[in-house]
XYZ file of C-alpha atoms in Angstrom:
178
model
C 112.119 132.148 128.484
C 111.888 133.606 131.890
C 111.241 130.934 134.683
C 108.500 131.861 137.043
C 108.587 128.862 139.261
C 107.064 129.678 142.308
C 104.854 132.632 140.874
C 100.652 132.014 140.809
C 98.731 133.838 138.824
C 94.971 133.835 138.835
C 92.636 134.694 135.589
C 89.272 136.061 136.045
C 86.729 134.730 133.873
C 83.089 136.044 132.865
C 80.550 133.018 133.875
C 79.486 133.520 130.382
C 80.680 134.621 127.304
C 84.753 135.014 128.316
C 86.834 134.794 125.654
C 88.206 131.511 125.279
C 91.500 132.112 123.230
C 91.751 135.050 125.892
C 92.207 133.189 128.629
C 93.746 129.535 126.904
C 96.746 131.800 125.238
C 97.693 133.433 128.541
C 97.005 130.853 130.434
C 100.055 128.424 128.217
C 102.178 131.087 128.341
C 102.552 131.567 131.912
C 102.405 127.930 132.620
C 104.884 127.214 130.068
C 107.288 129.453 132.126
C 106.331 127.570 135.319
C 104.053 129.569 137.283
C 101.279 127.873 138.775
C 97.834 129.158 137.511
C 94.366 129.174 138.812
C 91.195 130.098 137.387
C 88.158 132.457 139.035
C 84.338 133.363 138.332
C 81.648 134.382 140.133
C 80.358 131.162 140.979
C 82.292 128.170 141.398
C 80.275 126.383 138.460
C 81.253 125.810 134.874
C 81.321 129.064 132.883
C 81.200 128.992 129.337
C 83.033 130.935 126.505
C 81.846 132.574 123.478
C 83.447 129.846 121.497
C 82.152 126.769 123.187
C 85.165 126.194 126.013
C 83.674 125.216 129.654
C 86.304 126.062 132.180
C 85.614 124.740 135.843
C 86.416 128.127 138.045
C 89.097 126.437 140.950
C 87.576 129.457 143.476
C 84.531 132.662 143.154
C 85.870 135.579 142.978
C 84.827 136.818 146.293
C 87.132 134.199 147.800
C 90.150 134.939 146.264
C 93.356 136.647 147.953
C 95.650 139.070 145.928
C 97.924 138.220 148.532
C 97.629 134.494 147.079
C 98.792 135.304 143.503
C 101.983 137.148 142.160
C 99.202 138.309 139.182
C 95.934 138.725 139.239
C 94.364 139.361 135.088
C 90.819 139.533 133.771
C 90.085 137.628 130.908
C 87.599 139.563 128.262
C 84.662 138.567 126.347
C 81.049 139.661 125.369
C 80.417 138.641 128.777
C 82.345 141.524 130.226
C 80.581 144.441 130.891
C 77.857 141.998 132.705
C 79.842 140.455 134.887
C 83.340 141.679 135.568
C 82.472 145.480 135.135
C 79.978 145.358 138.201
C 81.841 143.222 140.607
C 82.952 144.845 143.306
C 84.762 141.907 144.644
C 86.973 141.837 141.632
C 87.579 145.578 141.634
C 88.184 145.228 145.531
C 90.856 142.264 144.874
C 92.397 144.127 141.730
C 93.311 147.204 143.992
C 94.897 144.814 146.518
C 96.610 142.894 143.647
C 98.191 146.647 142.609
C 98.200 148.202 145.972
C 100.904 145.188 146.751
C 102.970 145.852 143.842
C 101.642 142.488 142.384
C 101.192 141.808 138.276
C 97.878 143.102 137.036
C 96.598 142.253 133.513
C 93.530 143.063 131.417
C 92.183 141.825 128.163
C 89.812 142.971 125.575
C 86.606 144.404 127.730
C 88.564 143.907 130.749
C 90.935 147.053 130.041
C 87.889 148.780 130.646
C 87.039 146.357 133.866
C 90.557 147.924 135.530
C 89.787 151.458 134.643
C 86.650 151.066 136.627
C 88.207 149.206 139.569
C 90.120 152.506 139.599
C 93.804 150.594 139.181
C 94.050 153.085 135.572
C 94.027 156.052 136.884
C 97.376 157.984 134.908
C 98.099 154.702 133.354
C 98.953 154.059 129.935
C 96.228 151.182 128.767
C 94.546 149.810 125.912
C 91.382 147.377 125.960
C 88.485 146.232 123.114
C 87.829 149.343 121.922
C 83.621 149.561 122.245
C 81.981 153.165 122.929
C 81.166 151.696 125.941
C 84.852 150.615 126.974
C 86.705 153.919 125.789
C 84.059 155.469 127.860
C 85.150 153.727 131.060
C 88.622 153.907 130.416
C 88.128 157.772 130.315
C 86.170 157.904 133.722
C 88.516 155.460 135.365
C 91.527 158.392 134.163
C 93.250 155.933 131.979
C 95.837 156.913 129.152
C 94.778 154.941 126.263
C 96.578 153.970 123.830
C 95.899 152.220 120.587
C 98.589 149.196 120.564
C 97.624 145.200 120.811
C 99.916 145.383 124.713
C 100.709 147.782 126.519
C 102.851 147.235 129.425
C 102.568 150.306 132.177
C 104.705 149.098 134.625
C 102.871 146.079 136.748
C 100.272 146.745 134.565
C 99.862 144.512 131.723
C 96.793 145.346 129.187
C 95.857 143.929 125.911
C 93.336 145.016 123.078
C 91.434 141.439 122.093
C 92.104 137.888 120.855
C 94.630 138.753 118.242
C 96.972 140.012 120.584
C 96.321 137.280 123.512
C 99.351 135.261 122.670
C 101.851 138.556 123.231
C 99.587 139.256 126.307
C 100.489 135.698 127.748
C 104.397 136.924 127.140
C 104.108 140.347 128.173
C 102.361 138.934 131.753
C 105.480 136.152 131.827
C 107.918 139.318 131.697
C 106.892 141.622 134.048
C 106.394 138.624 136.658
C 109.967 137.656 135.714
C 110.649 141.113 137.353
C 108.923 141.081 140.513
């Protein structure tokens, strides 16, 4: 296992309805490899998953620094498309996180959040596939592809809870890279 002492990586939550396993699985994995990990939502205030977790956000989103993180990922969830495809904070800090050659990772609904922060465009991608999402991902100029992860690069996406346990690994490798 790759050690990634040193790295941060911040996950991006909905303030309700994230995906719980989405961002627990990930969330292990990294930390089992020794990066340091911190947690984001709109508010700092608890947020709640579709599953029952509570998670208590460390910063909101609008104060967060790609230039903090080695990886910056948003978490899915039914929540999604209410909170994380609208914010223009997140899209604003998931450019930076790119634009600095940083780790950038998507789950679920949130493939579809990086296609419309614009961070997809020509990039092979996969996400929760809703009509709603596959329409996004085609606006934002995504490739999609039909796989549980798909690694693009610094760009890490996954297609839902099933595959949030190989997301967790694939995000460990590519910040073993950088």
């Amino acid at each position: 296992m790759p050690q990634l002492s040193g790295k941060k990586v911040l996950f991006v939550i909905c303030q309700e309805n994230f995906r719980d396993e989405e961002l627990a699985h990930p969330r292990e994995e990294v930390a089992r490899a020794g990066a340091k990990t911190e947690v984001a939502a709109r508010k700092k205030a608890p947020a709640k998953g579709m599953l029952g977790a509570v998670e208590n956000p460390d910063l909101a989103i609008r104060d967060a620094k790609a230039s903090d993180y080695d990886a910056v990922v948003a978490v899915g969830g039914r929540g999604t498309p209410e909170h994380l495809w609208n914010d223009d904070d997140l899209h604003k800090l998931l450019r930076e996180a790119r634009d600095a050659g940083k780790v950038v990772g998507g789950i679920c609904l949130s493939g579809a959040t990086l296609a419309v922060a614009g961070v997809l465009k020509g990039v092979e991608a996969t996400c929760y596939v809703t009509d709603a999402s596959k329409k996004e991902m085609q606006k934002g100029g995504a490739i999609f592809v039909e796989k549980p992860v798909v690694v693009s690069g610094k760009i890490v996406t996954a297609s839902g809870p099933p595959a949030a346990r190989d997301f967790g690994k694939a995000l460990v490798t590519a910040l073993s890279k950088g």
